[in-house]
mmCIF file of C-alpha atoms and ligand atoms in Angstrom:
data_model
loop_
_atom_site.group_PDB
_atom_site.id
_atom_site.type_symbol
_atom_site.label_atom_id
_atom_site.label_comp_id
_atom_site.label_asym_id
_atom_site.label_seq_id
_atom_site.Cartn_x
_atom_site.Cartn_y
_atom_site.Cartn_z
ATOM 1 C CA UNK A 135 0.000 0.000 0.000
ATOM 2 C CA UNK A 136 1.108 3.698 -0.756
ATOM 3 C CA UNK A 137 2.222 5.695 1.477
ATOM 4 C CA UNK A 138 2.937 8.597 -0.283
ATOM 5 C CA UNK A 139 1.519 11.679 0.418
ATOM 6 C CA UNK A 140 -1.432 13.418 -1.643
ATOM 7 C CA UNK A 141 -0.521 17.225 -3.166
ATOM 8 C CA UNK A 142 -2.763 19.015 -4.571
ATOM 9 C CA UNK A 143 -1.758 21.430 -7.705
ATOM 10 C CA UNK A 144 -3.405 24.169 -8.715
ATOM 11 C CA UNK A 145 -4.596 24.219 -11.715
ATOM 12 C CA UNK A 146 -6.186 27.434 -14.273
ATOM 13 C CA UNK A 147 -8.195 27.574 -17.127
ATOM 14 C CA UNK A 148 -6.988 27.889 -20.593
ATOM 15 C CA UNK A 149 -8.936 27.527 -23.759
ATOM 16 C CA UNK A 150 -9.667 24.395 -25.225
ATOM 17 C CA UNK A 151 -10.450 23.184 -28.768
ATOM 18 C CA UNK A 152 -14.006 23.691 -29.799
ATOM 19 C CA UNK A 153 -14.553 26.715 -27.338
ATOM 20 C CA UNK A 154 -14.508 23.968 -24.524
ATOM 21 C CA UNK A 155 -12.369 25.496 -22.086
ATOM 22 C CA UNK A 156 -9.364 23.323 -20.202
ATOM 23 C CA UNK A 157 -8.134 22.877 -17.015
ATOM 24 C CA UNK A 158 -4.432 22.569 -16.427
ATOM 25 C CA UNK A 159 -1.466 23.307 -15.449
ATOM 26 C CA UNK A 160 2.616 23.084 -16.925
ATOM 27 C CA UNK A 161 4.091 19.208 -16.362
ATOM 28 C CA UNK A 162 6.815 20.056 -14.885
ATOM 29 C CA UNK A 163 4.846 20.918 -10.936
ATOM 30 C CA UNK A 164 3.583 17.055 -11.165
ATOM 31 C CA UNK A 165 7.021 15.929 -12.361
ATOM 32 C CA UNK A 166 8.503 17.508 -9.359
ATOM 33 C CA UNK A 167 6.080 16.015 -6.412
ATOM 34 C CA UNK A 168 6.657 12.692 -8.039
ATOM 35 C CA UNK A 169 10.166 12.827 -8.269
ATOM 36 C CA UNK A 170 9.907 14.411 -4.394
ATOM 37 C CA UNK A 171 8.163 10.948 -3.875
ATOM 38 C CA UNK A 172 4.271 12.807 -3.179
ATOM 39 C CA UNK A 173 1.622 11.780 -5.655
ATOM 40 C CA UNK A 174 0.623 14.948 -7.489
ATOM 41 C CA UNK A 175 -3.593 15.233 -8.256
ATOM 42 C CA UNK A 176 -4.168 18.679 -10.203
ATOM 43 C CA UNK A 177 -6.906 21.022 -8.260
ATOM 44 C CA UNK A 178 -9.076 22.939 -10.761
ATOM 45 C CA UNK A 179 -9.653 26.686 -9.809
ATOM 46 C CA UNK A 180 -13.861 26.463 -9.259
ATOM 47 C CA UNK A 181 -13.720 26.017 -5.059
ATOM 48 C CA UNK A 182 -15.784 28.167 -3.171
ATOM 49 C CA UNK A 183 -14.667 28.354 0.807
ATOM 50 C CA UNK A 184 -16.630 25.330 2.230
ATOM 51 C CA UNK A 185 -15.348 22.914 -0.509
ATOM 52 C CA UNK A 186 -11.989 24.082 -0.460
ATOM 53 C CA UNK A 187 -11.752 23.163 3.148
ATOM 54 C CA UNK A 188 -13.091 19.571 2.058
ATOM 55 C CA UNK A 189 -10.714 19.707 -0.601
ATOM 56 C CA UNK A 190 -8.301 20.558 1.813
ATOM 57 C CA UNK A 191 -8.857 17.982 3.938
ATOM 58 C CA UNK A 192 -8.236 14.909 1.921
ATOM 59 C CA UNK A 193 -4.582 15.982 0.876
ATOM 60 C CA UNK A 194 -1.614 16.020 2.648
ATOM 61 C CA UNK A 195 -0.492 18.961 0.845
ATOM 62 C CA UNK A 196 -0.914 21.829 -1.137
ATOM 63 C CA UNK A 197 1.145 23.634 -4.110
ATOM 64 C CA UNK A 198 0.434 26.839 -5.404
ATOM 65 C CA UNK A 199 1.223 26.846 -9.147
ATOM 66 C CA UNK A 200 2.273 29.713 -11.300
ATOM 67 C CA UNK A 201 -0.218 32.017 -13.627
ATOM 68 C CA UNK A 202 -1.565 35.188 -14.274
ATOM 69 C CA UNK A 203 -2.086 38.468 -12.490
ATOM 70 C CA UNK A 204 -4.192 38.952 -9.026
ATOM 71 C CA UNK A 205 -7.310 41.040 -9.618
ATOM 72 C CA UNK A 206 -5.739 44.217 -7.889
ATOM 73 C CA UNK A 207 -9.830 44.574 -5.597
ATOM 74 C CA UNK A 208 -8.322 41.124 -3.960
ATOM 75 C CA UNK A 209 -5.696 43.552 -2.349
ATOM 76 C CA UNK A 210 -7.568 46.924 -2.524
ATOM 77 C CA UNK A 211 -5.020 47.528 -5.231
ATOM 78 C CA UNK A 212 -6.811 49.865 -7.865
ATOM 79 C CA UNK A 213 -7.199 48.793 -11.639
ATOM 80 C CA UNK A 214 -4.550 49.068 -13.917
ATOM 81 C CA UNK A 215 -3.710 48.327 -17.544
ATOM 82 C CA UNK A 216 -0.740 46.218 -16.745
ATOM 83 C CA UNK A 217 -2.492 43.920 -15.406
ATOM 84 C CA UNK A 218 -2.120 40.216 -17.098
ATOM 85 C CA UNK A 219 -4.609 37.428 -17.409
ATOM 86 C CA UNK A 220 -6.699 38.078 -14.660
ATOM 87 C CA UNK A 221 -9.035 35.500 -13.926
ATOM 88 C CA UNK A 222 -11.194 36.194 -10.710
ATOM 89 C CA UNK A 223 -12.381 32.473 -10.153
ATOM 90 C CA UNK A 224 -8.765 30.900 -9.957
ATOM 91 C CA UNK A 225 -8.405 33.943 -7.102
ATOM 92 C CA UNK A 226 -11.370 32.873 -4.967
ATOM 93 C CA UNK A 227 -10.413 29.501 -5.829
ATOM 94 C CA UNK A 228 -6.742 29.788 -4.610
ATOM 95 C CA UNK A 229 -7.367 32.015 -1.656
ATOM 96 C CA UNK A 230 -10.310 29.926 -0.336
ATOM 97 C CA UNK A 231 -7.517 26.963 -0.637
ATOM 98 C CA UNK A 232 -4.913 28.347 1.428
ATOM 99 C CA UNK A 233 -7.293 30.054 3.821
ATOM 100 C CA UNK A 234 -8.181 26.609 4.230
ATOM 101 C CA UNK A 235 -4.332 25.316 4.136
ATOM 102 C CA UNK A 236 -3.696 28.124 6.966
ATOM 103 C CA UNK A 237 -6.252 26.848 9.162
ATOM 104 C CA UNK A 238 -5.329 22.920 8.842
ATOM 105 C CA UNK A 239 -1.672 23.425 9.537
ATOM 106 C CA UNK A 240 -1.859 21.631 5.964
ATOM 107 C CA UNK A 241 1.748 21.777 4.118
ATOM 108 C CA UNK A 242 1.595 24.241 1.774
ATOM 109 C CA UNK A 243 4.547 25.433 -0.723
ATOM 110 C CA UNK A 244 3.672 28.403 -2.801
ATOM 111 C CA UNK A 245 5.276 29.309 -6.159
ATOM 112 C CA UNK A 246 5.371 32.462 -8.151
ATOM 113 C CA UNK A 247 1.729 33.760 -8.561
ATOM 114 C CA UNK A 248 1.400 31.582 -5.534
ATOM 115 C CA UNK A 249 3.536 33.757 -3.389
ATOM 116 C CA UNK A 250 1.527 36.533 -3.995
ATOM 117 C CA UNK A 251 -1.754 34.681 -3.339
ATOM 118 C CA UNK A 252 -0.265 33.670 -0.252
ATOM 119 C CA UNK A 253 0.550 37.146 0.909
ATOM 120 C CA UNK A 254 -2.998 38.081 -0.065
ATOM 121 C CA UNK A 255 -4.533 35.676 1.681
ATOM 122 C CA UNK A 256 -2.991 36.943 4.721
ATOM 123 C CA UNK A 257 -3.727 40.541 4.054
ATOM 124 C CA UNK A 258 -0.626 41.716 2.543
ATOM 125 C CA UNK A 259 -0.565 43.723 -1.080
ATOM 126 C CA UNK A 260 0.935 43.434 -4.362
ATOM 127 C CA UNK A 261 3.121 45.305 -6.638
ATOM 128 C CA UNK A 262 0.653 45.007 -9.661
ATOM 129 C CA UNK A 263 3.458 46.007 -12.009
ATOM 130 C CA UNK A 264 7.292 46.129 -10.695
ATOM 131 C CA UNK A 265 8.327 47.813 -13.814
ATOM 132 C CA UNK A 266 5.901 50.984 -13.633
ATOM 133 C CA UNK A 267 5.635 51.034 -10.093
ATOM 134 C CA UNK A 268 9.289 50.152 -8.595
ATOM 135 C CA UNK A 269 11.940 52.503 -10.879
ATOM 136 C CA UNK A 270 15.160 51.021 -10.530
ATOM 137 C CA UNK A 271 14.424 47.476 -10.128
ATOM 138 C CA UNK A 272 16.176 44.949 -12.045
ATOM 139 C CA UNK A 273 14.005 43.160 -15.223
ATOM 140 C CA UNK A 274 12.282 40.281 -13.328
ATOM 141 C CA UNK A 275 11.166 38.743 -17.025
ATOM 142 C CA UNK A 276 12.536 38.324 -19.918
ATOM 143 C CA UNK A 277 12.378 41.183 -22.503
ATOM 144 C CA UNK A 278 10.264 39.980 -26.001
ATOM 145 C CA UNK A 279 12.632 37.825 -28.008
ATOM 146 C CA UNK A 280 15.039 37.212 -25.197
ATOM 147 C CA UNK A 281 15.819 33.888 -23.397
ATOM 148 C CA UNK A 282 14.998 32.704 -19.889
ATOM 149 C CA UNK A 283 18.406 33.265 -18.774
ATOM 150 C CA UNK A 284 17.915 37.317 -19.283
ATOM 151 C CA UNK A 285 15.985 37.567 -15.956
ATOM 152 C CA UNK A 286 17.667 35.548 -14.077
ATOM 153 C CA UNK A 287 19.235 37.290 -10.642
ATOM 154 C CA UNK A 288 20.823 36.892 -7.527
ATOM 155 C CA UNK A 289 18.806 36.493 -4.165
ATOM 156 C CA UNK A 290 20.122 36.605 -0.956
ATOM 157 C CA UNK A 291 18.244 33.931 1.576
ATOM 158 C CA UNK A 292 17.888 34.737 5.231
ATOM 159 C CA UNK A 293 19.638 32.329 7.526
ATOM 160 C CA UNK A 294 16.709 32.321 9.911
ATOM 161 C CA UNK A 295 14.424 30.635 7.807
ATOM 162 C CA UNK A 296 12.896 27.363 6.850
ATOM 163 C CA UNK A 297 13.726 28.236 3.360
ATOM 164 C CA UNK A 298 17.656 28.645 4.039
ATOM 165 C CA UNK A 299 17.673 25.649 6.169
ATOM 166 C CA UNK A 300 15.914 23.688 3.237
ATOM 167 C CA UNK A 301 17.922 25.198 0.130
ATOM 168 C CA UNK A 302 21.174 24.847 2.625
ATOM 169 C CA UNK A 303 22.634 28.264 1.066
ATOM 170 C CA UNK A 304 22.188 31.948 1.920
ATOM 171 C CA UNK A 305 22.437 33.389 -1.794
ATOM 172 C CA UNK A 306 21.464 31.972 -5.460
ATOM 173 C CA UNK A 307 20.658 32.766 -8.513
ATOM 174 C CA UNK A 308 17.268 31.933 -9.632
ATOM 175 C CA UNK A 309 15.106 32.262 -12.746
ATOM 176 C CA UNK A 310 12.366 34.934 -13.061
ATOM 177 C CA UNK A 311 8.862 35.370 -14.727
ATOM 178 C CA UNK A 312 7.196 37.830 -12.829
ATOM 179 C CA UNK A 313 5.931 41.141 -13.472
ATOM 180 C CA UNK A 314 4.272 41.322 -9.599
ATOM 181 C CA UNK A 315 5.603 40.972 -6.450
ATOM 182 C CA UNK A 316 4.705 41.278 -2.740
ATOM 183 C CA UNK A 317 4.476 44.588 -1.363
ATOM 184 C CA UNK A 318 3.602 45.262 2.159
ATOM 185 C CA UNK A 319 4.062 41.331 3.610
ATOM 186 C CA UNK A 320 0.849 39.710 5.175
ATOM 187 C CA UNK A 321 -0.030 39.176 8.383
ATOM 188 C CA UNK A 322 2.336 36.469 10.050
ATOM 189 C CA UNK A 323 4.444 35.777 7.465
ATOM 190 C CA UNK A 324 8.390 36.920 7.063
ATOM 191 C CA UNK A 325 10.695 37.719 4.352
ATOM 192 C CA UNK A 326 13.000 34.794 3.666
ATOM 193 C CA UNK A 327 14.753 36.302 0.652
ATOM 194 C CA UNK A 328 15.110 39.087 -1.836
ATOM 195 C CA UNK A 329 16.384 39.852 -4.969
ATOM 196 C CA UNK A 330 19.339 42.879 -4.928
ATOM 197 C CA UNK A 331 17.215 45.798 -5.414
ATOM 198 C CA UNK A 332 14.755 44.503 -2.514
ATOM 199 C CA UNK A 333 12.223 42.670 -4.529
ATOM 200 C CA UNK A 334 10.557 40.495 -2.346
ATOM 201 C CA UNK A 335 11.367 36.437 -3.335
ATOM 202 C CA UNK A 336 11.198 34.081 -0.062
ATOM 203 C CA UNK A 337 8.250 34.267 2.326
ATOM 204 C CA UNK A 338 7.096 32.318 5.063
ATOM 205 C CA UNK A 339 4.730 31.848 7.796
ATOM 206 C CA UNK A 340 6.016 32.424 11.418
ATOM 207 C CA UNK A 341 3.953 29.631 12.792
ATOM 208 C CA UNK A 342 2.790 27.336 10.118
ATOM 209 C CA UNK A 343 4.174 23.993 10.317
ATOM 210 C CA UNK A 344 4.900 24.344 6.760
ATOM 211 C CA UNK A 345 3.875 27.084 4.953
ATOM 212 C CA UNK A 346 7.048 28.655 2.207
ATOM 213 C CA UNK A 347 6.720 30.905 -0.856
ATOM 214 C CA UNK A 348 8.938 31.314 -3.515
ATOM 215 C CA UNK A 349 9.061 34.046 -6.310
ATOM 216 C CA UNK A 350 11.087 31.866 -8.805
ATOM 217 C CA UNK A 351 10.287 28.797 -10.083
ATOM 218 C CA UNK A 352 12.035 26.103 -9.180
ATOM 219 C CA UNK A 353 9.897 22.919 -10.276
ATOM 220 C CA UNK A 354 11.307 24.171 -13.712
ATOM 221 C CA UNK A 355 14.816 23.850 -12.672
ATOM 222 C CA UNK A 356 14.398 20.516 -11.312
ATOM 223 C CA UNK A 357 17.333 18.130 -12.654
ATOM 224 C CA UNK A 358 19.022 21.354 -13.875
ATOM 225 C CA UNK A 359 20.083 23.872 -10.904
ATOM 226 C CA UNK A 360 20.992 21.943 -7.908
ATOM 227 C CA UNK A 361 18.894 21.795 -4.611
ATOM 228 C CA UNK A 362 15.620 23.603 -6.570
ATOM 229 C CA UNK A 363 14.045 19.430 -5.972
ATOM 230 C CA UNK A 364 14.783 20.058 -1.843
ATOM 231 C CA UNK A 365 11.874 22.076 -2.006
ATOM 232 C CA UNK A 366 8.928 19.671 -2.925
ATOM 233 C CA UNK A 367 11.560 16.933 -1.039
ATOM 234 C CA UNK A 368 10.447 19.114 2.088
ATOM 235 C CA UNK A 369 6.818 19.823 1.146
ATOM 236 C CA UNK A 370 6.777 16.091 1.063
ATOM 237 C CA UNK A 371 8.250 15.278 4.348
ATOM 238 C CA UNK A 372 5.563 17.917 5.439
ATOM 239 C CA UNK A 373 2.739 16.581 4.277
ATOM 240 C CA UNK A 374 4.119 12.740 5.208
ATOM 241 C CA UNK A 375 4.839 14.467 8.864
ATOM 242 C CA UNK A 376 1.678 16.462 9.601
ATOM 243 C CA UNK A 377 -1.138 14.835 7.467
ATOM 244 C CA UNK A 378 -4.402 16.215 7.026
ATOM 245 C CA UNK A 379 -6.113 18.316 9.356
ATOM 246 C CA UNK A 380 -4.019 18.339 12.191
ATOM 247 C CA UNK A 381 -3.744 21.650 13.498
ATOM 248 C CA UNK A 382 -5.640 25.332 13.847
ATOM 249 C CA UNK A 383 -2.617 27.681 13.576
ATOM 250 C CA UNK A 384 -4.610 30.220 12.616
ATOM 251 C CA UNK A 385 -7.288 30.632 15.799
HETATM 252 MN MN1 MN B 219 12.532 37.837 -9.605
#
């Protein structure tokens, strides 16, 4: 019998052939869990609160996959044309899942647009553009034409955090596809790392039994920059150590 853990992905929408929308998500988050030994099961983004919490319940933990701009209302954030992809279900959806997450003690690692859902979640706000609204700060995407590579940065990691403990390192370079970012942080979480001109790329919750955020993506440097697999490695050991359910961090 399996004892591997359950972790739920998050999912989006995309279109489909014949106008019949899709739900999915890039390969390479399920790769990761199942090379991190979890069994990855893909979450589409149409949760309200009540079944997110039963959603919730029956995995051992959660990932927060990459994807397109927070609606700016979900921070009180006012509308603006930079603003990517929006897509106001896979917000509820995703915020209603980590609410839940928060509340279960449920091991939850957060990637990308997942960071900023996180901080969110927990009352924090966004940068809904880092180019227009932070001058000076390095490119944190690729330019049109260029490759992946012309993004990538620096980030320093704060020794006292779950995230330097797990990575084993206190600076990296990592890859970047972001045009938002965390502003002010949410309530109970800390700064684990930033990029050089202060970006925000490492959060974490103070009390969470495992609850870490990452700007970059690492799931697609898995096999390629070494110790990006010791995250889902540790999101599994999470969810194998806590299980569903077991805790009410939040009160
Ligand atoms: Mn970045």
């Amino acid at each position: 019998m399996s004892t591997r853990p359950l972790i739920g992905i998050t999912a989006r929408t995309e279109p489909g052939p014949g106008h019949l929308p899709l739900y999915g998500i890039q390969q390479t988050y399920s790769h990761a869990i199942r090379r991190a030994g979890g069994l990855p099961v893909l979450l589409p983004p149409l949760f309200a609160s009540g079944e997110a919490a039963e959603m919730v319940g029956r995995l051992d933990g959660l990932l927060l996959s990459g994807g397109g701009d927070i609606a700016a209302e979900q921070y009180g954030g006012e509308e603006s044309a930079a603003l990517e992809l929006v897509d106001r279900e896979r917000d509820r959806s995703e915020l209603a899942l980590v609410d839940a997450a928060l509340r279960s003690g449920t091991p939850l690692l957060a990637i990308c647009r997942g960071i900023q859902v996180l901080n969110v979640a927990l009352g924090g706000t966004l940068y809904a553009d880092i180019l227009s609204q932070l001058p000076g700060a390095l490119p944190h995407r690729p330019a049109a034409g260029q490759s992946d590579e012309a993004s990538a940065h620096r980030v320093e990691v704060f020794p006292d955090s779950r995230l330097a403990t797990i990575l084993g390192v206190g600076e990296l370079t990592v890859n970047s596809f972001h045009h938002q970012a965390a502003r002010q942080v949410g309530e109970a979480l800390q700064v684990t790392a930033r990029a050089p001109d202060g970006v925000i790329e490492g959060l974490e919750h103070r009390t969470h039994p495992f609850c870490v955020g990452v700007q970059w993506h690492p799931e697609y440097e898995v096999g390629n920059c070494p110790g990006m697999e010791r995250l889902f490695e540790a999101l599994v050991r999470a969810a194998v150590a806590v299980g569903p359910q077991q805790a009410d961090v939040r009160g």
